[in-house]
Short mmCIF file of C-alpha atoms in Angstrom, two decimals:
data_model
loop_
_atom_site.label_atom_id
_atom_site.label_comp_id
_atom_site.label_asym_id
_atom_site.label_seq_id
_atom_site.Cartn_x
_atom_site.Cartn_y
_atom_site.Cartn_z
CA MET A 174 -26.11 -2.01 14.71
CA SER A 175 -25.21 -4.38 11.90
CA THR A 176 -22.07 -6.45 11.47
CA VAL A 177 -21.30 -4.54 8.27
CA GLU A 178 -21.41 -1.19 10.06
CA LEU A 179 -19.18 -2.47 12.86
CA THR A 180 -16.71 -3.92 10.34
CA ILE A 181 -16.51 -0.69 8.34
CA THR A 182 -16.12 1.32 11.55
CA THR A 183 -13.20 -0.91 12.58
CA LEU A 184 -11.60 -0.59 9.13
CA LEU A 185 -11.94 3.18 9.26
CA TRP A 186 -10.23 3.39 12.66
CA ILE A 187 -7.43 1.12 11.43
CA SER A 188 -6.98 3.29 8.32
CA ALA A 189 -7.08 6.50 10.38
CA THR A 190 -4.52 5.20 12.88
CA TRP A 191 -2.20 3.98 10.14
CA ARG A 192 -2.50 7.25 8.26
CA MET A 193 -1.79 9.35 11.35
CA ALA A 194 1.28 7.27 12.12
CA LYS A 195 2.47 7.56 8.52
CA ASP A 196 1.72 11.27 7.99
CA HIS A 197 3.09 12.66 11.24
CA ARG A 198 6.48 13.35 9.67
CA PRO A 199 7.16 16.99 8.64
CA GLY A 200 6.34 17.87 5.07
CA ARG A 201 3.71 15.15 4.55
CA SER A 202 0.08 15.92 3.77
CA ARG A 203 -2.33 15.07 6.58
CA ALA A 204 -5.47 15.34 4.45
CA LEU A 205 -6.21 11.61 4.39
CA SER A 206 -5.54 11.36 8.11
CA TRP A 207 -8.22 13.96 8.78
CA ALA A 208 -10.59 12.36 6.27
CA PHE A 209 -10.41 8.88 7.78
CA SER A 210 -10.55 10.27 11.31
CA GLY A 211 -13.74 12.18 10.48
CA LEU A 212 -15.34 9.15 8.83
CA ALA A 213 -14.34 6.93 11.75
CA VAL A 214 -15.93 9.33 14.26
CA MET A 215 -19.08 9.52 12.12
CA MET A 216 -19.48 5.75 11.97
CA THR A 217 -18.75 5.45 15.70
CA LEU A 218 -21.55 7.92 16.46
CA ARG A 219 -23.92 5.77 14.38
CA LEU A 220 -23.35 2.99 16.90
CA PRO A 221 -24.98 2.96 20.36
CA LEU A 222 -22.10 5.14 21.55
CA GLY A 223 -23.94 8.11 20.04
CA GLY A 224 -26.78 7.75 22.56
CA VAL A 225 -24.26 7.51 25.38
CA LEU A 226 -22.74 10.82 24.28
CA ASP A 227 -26.16 12.51 24.22
CA ARG A 228 -26.95 11.38 27.74
CA ALA A 229 -23.51 12.29 29.04
CA THR A 230 -23.63 15.86 27.66
CA GLY A 231 -27.32 16.44 28.36
CA ILE A 232 -27.76 17.76 24.80
CA GLU A 233 -30.43 15.72 23.07
CA ASP A 234 -29.42 14.33 19.66
CA LEU A 235 -26.01 16.04 19.76
CA SER A 236 -24.58 12.92 18.11
CA TYR A 237 -26.63 13.70 14.98
CA LEU A 238 -24.97 17.09 14.57
CA LEU A 239 -21.47 15.78 15.34
CA LYS A 240 -21.96 12.85 12.99
CA HIS A 241 -22.72 15.23 10.13
CA LEU A 242 -19.96 17.68 11.04
CA PHE A 243 -17.25 15.02 11.29
CA GLY A 244 -18.39 12.65 8.54
CA GLY A 245 -19.82 15.22 6.16
CA VAL A 246 -18.04 18.52 6.56
CA LEU A 247 -14.61 17.63 7.99
CA ALA A 248 -14.11 14.41 6.02
CA ALA A 249 -15.41 15.94 2.79
CA ALA A 250 -13.13 18.97 3.16
CA ALA A 251 -10.14 16.68 3.84
CA VAL A 252 -10.92 14.46 0.84
CA SER A 253 -11.26 17.58 -1.32
CA ALA A 254 -7.87 18.81 -0.10
CA PHE A 255 -6.25 15.45 -0.82
CA LEU A 256 -7.67 15.19 -4.33
CA ARG A 257 -6.65 18.73 -5.17
CA GLU A 258 -3.13 17.90 -4.03
CA VAL A 259 -3.24 14.92 -6.37
CA ALA A 260 -4.35 17.24 -9.17
CA GLY A 261 -1.21 19.34 -8.72
CA PRO A 262 0.19 22.12 -6.56
CA GLY A 263 -1.14 24.87 -8.81
CA GLN A 264 -4.73 23.70 -8.46
CA ALA A 265 -4.29 23.28 -4.69
CA ARG A 266 -2.99 26.85 -4.28
CA ARG A 267 -5.80 28.37 -6.34
CA SER A 268 -8.55 26.73 -4.28
CA ARG A 269 -6.93 26.70 -0.85
CA GLY A 270 -8.65 29.77 0.61
CA VAL A 271 -12.30 29.12 -0.32
CA THR A 272 -12.57 25.35 -0.66
CA TRP A 273 -10.29 24.32 2.17
CA TYR A 274 -11.35 26.79 4.86
CA ALA A 275 -14.13 29.29 4.18
CA LEU A 276 -16.73 26.99 2.61
CA PRO A 277 -16.55 24.10 5.13
CA ALA A 278 -16.35 26.53 8.06
CA SER A 279 -19.43 28.49 6.96
CA THR A 280 -21.29 25.22 6.31
CA ALA A 281 -20.50 23.94 9.81
CA VAL A 282 -21.55 27.24 11.44
CA ALA A 283 -24.86 27.33 9.54
CA MET A 284 -25.65 23.71 10.41
CA ALA A 285 -24.87 24.25 14.10
CA ALA A 286 -26.99 27.43 14.21
CA LEU A 287 -30.02 25.72 12.68
CA PHE A 288 -29.59 22.66 14.88
CA PHE A 289 -29.49 24.53 18.16
CA ALA A 290 -32.24 26.93 17.07
CA LYS A 291 -34.93 24.54 15.90
CA LEU A 292 -33.72 20.96 15.53
CA GLN A 293 -33.76 19.70 19.11
CA PRO A 294 -34.80 17.00 19.25
CA TYR A 295 -33.80 15.88 15.74
CA ARG A 296 -36.49 13.20 15.57
CA THR A 297 -38.51 13.73 12.42
CA SER A 298 -41.78 12.69 14.10
CA VAL A 299 -41.43 15.69 16.42
CA ILE A 300 -40.00 18.11 13.88
CA TYR A 301 -42.89 17.58 11.44
CA GLN A 302 -45.33 18.91 14.02
CA ASP A 303 -43.76 22.38 13.84
CA THR A 304 -43.71 24.44 10.61
CA ALA A 305 -40.62 26.41 11.65
CA ALA A 306 -38.80 23.20 12.49
CA HIS A 307 -39.86 21.90 9.06
CA LEU A 308 -38.13 24.78 7.36
CA ALA A 309 -35.09 24.56 9.63
CA LEU A 310 -34.72 20.85 8.83
CA LEU A 311 -35.02 21.58 5.11
CA GLY A 312 -32.39 24.33 5.33
CA TYR A 313 -30.08 22.17 7.44
CA THR A 314 -30.36 19.27 4.97
CA VAL A 315 -29.91 21.43 1.87
CA ILE A 316 -26.82 23.13 3.32
CA PHE A 317 -25.27 19.88 4.51
CA LEU A 318 -26.01 17.70 1.49
CA GLY A 319 -25.42 20.57 -0.93
CA TYR A 320 -21.89 21.07 0.36
CA LEU A 321 -21.30 17.31 0.50
CA SER A 322 -22.50 16.85 -3.09
CA TYR A 323 -20.38 19.75 -4.34
CA VAL A 324 -17.24 18.27 -2.80
CA LEU A 325 -18.03 14.72 -3.92
CA ILE A 326 -18.75 15.72 -7.53
CA ALA A 327 -15.54 17.77 -7.68
CA GLY A 328 -13.68 14.79 -6.24
CA MET A 329 -15.21 12.45 -8.82
CA ARG A 330 -13.90 14.62 -11.63
CA VAL A 331 -10.38 14.58 -10.19
CA CYS A 332 -10.48 10.81 -9.63
CA TRP A 333 -11.65 9.96 -13.12
CA ARG A 334 -9.25 12.36 -14.81
CA TRP A 335 -6.18 11.28 -12.88
CA GLY A 336 -7.28 7.65 -12.77
CA ARG A 337 -7.18 7.55 -16.57
CA ALA A 338 -3.89 9.46 -16.65
CA SER A 339 -2.33 6.98 -14.21
CA GLY A 340 -3.11 4.00 -16.45
CA ASN A 341 -3.96 0.53 -15.19
CA GLY A 342 -1.53 0.48 -12.29
CA VAL A 343 -2.36 0.40 -8.61
CA LEU A 344 -2.68 4.19 -8.36
CA GLY A 345 -5.00 4.37 -11.36
CA TRP A 346 -7.37 1.68 -10.09
CA GLY A 347 -7.22 3.13 -6.59
CA LEU A 348 -8.38 6.52 -7.86
CA ARG A 349 -11.12 4.86 -9.89
CA LEU A 350 -12.41 3.01 -6.83
CA VAL A 351 -12.38 6.24 -4.82
CA GLY A 352 -14.30 7.92 -7.65
CA ILE A 353 -16.96 5.19 -7.62
CA GLY A 354 -17.18 5.55 -3.85
CA LEU A 355 -17.68 9.31 -4.18
CA ALA A 356 -20.40 8.64 -6.77
CA ALA A 357 -22.14 6.37 -4.25
CA GLY A 358 -21.87 9.23 -1.75
CA VAL A 359 -23.60 11.54 -4.22
CA GLY A 360 -26.32 8.91 -4.58
CA TYR A 361 -26.70 8.89 -0.80
CA ALA A 362 -27.15 12.68 -0.77
CA VAL A 363 -29.72 12.56 -3.57
CA VAL A 364 -31.74 9.87 -1.79
CA ARG A 365 -31.70 11.81 1.47
CA VAL A 366 -32.92 15.01 -0.20
CA ALA A 367 -35.61 13.12 -2.11
CA VAL A 368 -36.80 11.35 1.04
CA LEU A 369 -36.99 14.59 3.01
CA THR A 370 -38.87 16.36 0.20
CA ALA A 371 -41.35 13.51 -0.03
CA GLN A 372 -41.87 13.45 3.74
CA LEU A 373 -42.57 17.17 3.84
CA VAL A 374 -45.58 16.62 1.58
CA GLY A 375 -46.65 13.51 3.50
CA GLU A 376 -45.62 10.85 0.99
CA GLY A 377 -42.86 8.25 0.83
CA ILE A 378 -40.67 7.25 -2.11
CA LEU A 379 -40.37 3.55 -1.39
CA PRO A 380 -42.87 1.26 0.32
CA ARG A 381 -42.47 0.18 3.94
CA ASN A 382 -39.96 2.92 4.71
CA GLN A 383 -37.15 1.37 2.70
CA GLU A 384 -35.62 4.80 2.09
CA ASP A 385 -33.33 4.47 5.13
CA VAL A 386 -32.20 1.04 3.98
CA LEU A 387 -31.29 2.39 0.54
CA ALA A 388 -29.51 5.46 1.93
CA THR A 389 -27.59 3.40 4.48
CA GLY A 390 -26.56 0.91 1.80
CA LEU A 391 -25.23 3.70 -0.42
CA LEU A 392 -23.35 5.24 2.50
CA LEU A 393 -21.72 1.96 3.50
CA ALA A 394 -20.86 1.17 -0.13
CA ALA A 395 -19.25 4.60 -0.51
CA LEU A 396 -17.14 4.12 2.62
CA LEU A 397 -16.06 0.61 1.64
CA LEU A 398 -15.02 1.75 -1.85
CA ILE A 399 -13.08 4.72 -0.49
CA ILE A 400 -11.28 2.48 2.00
CA SER A 401 -10.48 -0.02 -0.75
CA GLY A 402 -9.28 2.63 -3.20
CA THR A 403 -6.98 4.36 -0.75
CA SER A 404 -5.66 1.01 0.52
CA LEU A 405 -4.56 -0.33 -2.88
CA PRO A 406 -1.15 1.40 -2.73
CA LEU A 407 -0.67 -0.13 0.72
CA LEU A 408 -1.47 -3.58 -0.69
CA ASP A 409 1.02 -2.96 -3.48
CA LYS A 410 3.69 -2.07 -0.91
CA ALA A 411 2.82 -5.17 1.08
CA GLY A 412 3.22 -7.25 -2.08
CA ALA A 413 6.62 -5.65 -2.78
CA TRP A 414 7.68 -6.33 0.83
CA ARG A 415 6.71 -9.98 0.47
CA ARG A 416 8.50 -10.38 -2.88
CA ASN A 417 11.68 -8.75 -1.56
CA ARG A 418 11.64 -10.90 1.57
CA LEU A 419 11.21 -14.13 -0.43
CA ALA A 420 14.03 -13.15 -2.79
CA LEU A 421 16.23 -12.26 0.20
CA LEU A 422 15.72 -15.71 1.74
CA ARG A 423 16.13 -17.54 -1.57
CA LEU A 424 19.48 -15.85 -2.22
CA ARG A 425 20.88 -16.58 1.23
CA PRO A 426 22.41 -20.00 0.31
CA LEU A 427 24.28 -18.59 -2.71
CA TRP A 428 25.32 -15.49 -0.75
CA ARG A 429 26.56 -17.67 2.11
CA GLU A 430 28.55 -19.94 -0.21
CA LEU A 431 30.33 -17.12 -2.03
CA THR A 432 30.93 -14.78 0.89
CA ASP A 433 32.29 -17.59 3.06
CA ALA A 434 35.15 -17.72 0.55
CA VAL A 435 35.42 -13.89 0.38
CA PRO A 436 34.17 -12.64 3.78
CA ALA A 437 35.63 -9.17 3.23
CA VAL A 438 32.69 -8.23 0.96
CA ARG A 439 30.17 -8.60 3.81
CA LEU A 440 29.07 -5.32 5.31
CA HIS A 441 27.56 -6.96 8.41
CA SER A 442 28.44 -10.05 10.37
CA LEU A 443 26.73 -13.34 9.57
CA ARG A 444 23.41 -13.88 11.33
CA HIS A 445 21.62 -17.11 12.17
CA PRO A 446 19.09 -18.04 9.45
CA VAL A 447 16.23 -18.10 11.97
CA VAL A 448 17.05 -14.56 13.10
CA GLU A 449 17.15 -13.36 9.52
CA ARG A 450 13.89 -15.09 8.65
CA LEU A 451 12.10 -13.50 11.61
CA ASP A 452 13.43 -9.99 10.93
CA PRO A 453 10.72 -8.06 9.01
CA ARG A 454 12.65 -4.81 8.62
CA CYS A 455 13.58 -3.22 5.28
CA PRO A 456 13.70 -6.33 3.06
CA GLY A 457 14.24 -4.18 -0.02
CA GLU A 458 17.37 -2.54 1.37
CA ARG A 459 18.68 -5.86 2.64
CA LEU A 460 18.00 -7.53 -0.72
CA TYR A 461 19.85 -4.74 -2.52
CA ARG A 462 22.83 -5.22 -0.23
CA ARG A 463 22.72 -8.98 -0.71
CA THR A 464 22.75 -8.73 -4.51
CA MET A 465 25.68 -6.31 -4.33
CA GLU A 466 27.66 -8.64 -2.06
CA ILE A 467 26.99 -11.62 -4.34
CA ARG A 468 28.24 -9.66 -7.33
CA ASP A 469 31.27 -8.38 -5.39
CA ALA A 470 32.17 -11.90 -4.26
CA SER A 471 31.73 -13.17 -7.83
CA LEU A 472 34.07 -10.44 -9.06
CA VAL A 473 36.77 -11.44 -6.56
CA LEU A 474 36.36 -15.17 -7.28
CA ASN A 475 36.53 -14.46 -11.00
CA ASP A 476 40.32 -14.30 -10.74
CA TYR A 477 40.43 -17.91 -9.50
CA ALA A 478 38.81 -19.28 -12.68
CA SER A 479 41.41 -19.87 -15.37
CA PRO A 480 40.58 -19.81 -19.08
CA CYS A 481 40.82 -23.60 -19.04
CA ILE A 482 38.13 -23.80 -16.35
CA ARG A 483 35.92 -21.42 -18.32
CA ARG A 484 36.18 -23.52 -21.48
CA SER A 485 35.59 -26.74 -19.54
CA ALA A 486 32.53 -25.28 -17.81
CA TYR A 487 30.93 -24.19 -21.07
CA ALA A 488 31.70 -27.53 -22.74
CA HIS A 489 30.20 -29.33 -19.72
CA VAL A 490 26.86 -27.50 -19.83
CA THR A 491 26.50 -27.64 -23.62
CA ALA A 492 27.18 -31.37 -23.50
CA ALA A 493 24.20 -31.58 -21.13
CA GLY A 494 21.98 -30.00 -23.81
CA LEU A 495 21.78 -26.43 -22.51
CA ILE A 496 21.88 -23.53 -24.97
CA GLY A 497 21.62 -19.75 -24.93
CA THR A 498 21.05 -17.95 -21.64
CA GLN A 499 20.58 -21.19 -19.72
CA ALA A 500 23.99 -22.41 -20.87
CA GLU A 501 25.63 -19.09 -19.92
CA THR A 502 24.06 -19.12 -16.45
CA ALA A 503 24.97 -22.76 -15.83
CA ALA A 504 28.53 -22.18 -17.07
CA GLU A 505 28.91 -19.20 -14.70
CA ALA A 506 27.63 -21.34 -11.83
CA CYS A 507 30.19 -24.06 -12.62
CA ARG A 508 32.95 -21.46 -12.90
CA LEU A 509 32.00 -19.85 -9.56
CA ALA A 510 31.87 -23.21 -7.79
CA SER A 511 35.31 -24.14 -9.13
CA ALA A 512 36.72 -20.70 -8.27
CA ARG A 513 35.33 -20.90 -4.74
CA ALA A 514 37.00 -24.28 -4.23
CA ALA A 515 40.29 -22.89 -5.54
CA CYS A 516 40.07 -19.85 -3.26
CA LEU A 517 39.38 -22.01 -0.20
CA ARG A 518 42.35 -24.24 -1.12
CA GLY A 519 44.58 -21.19 -1.01
CA ASP A 520 45.39 -21.07 -4.73
CA ILE A 521 46.78 -17.80 -6.06
CA GLY A 522 44.38 -15.95 -8.29
CA GLN A 523 45.32 -14.32 -11.58
CA PRO A 524 43.47 -11.36 -13.13
CA GLN A 525 40.82 -12.63 -15.53
CA PRO A 526 38.21 -10.87 -17.69
CA ASN A 527 34.87 -10.58 -15.91
CA GLU A 528 32.10 -12.25 -17.94
CA PRO A 529 28.89 -12.49 -15.87
CA SER A 530 26.04 -14.40 -17.43
CA GLY A 531 23.67 -11.47 -17.09
CA GLY A 532 21.85 -9.27 -14.62
CA GLY A 533 19.08 -6.76 -14.32
CA ARG A 534 18.64 -3.02 -14.63
CA ASP A 535 16.64 -2.86 -11.40
CA LEU A 536 16.39 -4.77 -8.14
CA PRO A 537 13.55 -7.17 -9.17
CA SER A 538 15.24 -8.21 -12.43
CA GLU A 539 18.65 -8.49 -10.76
CA SER A 540 17.29 -10.66 -7.96
CA ARG A 541 15.55 -12.90 -10.52
CA ALA A 542 18.81 -13.29 -12.44
CA LEU A 543 20.67 -14.21 -9.26
CA GLU A 544 17.95 -16.68 -8.26
CA GLN A 545 18.48 -18.43 -11.60
CA LEU A 546 22.22 -18.44 -10.93
CA SER A 547 21.60 -19.87 -7.46
CA ALA A 548 19.43 -22.66 -8.84
CA ALA A 549 22.17 -23.52 -11.34
CA TYR A 550 24.89 -23.32 -8.67
CA PHE A 551 23.21 -25.92 -6.45
CA SER A 552 22.16 -28.18 -9.33
CA ASP A 553 23.49 -31.69 -10.03
CA LEU A 554 25.10 -30.34 -13.20
CA THR A 555 27.42 -28.06 -11.17
CA HIS A 556 28.14 -30.79 -8.62
CA ASP A 557 29.13 -33.15 -11.47
CA PHE A 558 31.44 -30.48 -12.90
CA LEU A 559 33.16 -30.02 -9.52
CA ALA A 560 33.59 -33.75 -9.12
CA ALA A 561 35.02 -34.09 -12.64
CA SER A 562 37.40 -31.17 -12.04
CA ALA A 563 38.60 -32.75 -8.78
CA ASP A 564 39.22 -36.08 -10.52
CA ALA A 565 41.15 -34.35 -13.28
CA GLU A 566 43.37 -32.58 -10.77
CA THR A 567 43.97 -35.85 -8.94
CA ARG A 568 45.04 -37.62 -12.14
CA ALA A 569 47.19 -34.74 -13.31
CA PRO A 570 50.97 -35.53 -13.12
CA GLU A 571 53.13 -33.58 -10.71
CA PRO A 572 55.26 -30.90 -12.43
CA PRO A 573 58.94 -31.90 -12.80
#
């Protein structure tokens, strides 16, 4: 047992468990759950646990048959089903009867019949002493690897076609990696057939019995590539979760400042920052709600910013050398800070035209725009504007 085999076995069980938890809901395809479960069982039986199973059942080399049935027939059929679902519902319906059920079932029955008839024990040193066992081993291998190669080649075609159609995104590269993994699986099947054919005539392909090393390397490479390819969408979701969470935390100070002045826009009560930071749930939904509440609070506070404040804010930021979008964002930040102070003082607001500095058409672009507004709101430029506005109000004469 190598460290690589143990690592891949662990990754397969993690993938299988995650897939089963994800796909248990009604209406979801369970093809990948079955595929990873079959591959995980196969790799587990390659470990010393396979010998334990043989001794416990009293059936010599039963782990060899189960390893091939789970890792070859079941997993290959499940991968085929998944890829045909990717190719479209029409293709899946046309091939459902033969490819999904009849072909893998007949392959499994034929393999089991040959195994229990002539392939016990499955050790090649014993089998090669019997001509009938020779032929049974050849038939068993041809049936098993023939079916496996058929499924893998069909899967490669689907992966390459839909990988190109999906472009250079996560899905496209994931399908390409799965396709390369399936190609490595085909290489494994070819090597196994070539090795068996050479052994039947008493010759080896590679010196010092390196055939098993090559075949095992191709098998492990195929499994690692398939795991990587199917995990890319998960990594993309993890990246989106991280980005949404960071944006959520970055916008908290601005959200807190504005909604403290207009608490009615908050859907939920205020939580301690530590509690919010430690809460991993639904950062995308929470970020969406936070951006909406910031915009709602800005809309309410807009009525507390008089035209004079608007002109003064824009003159203040342009005097600091800002132009274009930066000037508009900084001016909005100054206006919001002044309006918040007026609201907290109890001033009476008057309807004003709403002129936000900008926003986004989706959640990522909107959160980026609000992060820029937050940075401008807490900048020295805005603090200077508030201080200057306070001084101006202090110096202003009382109305007669």
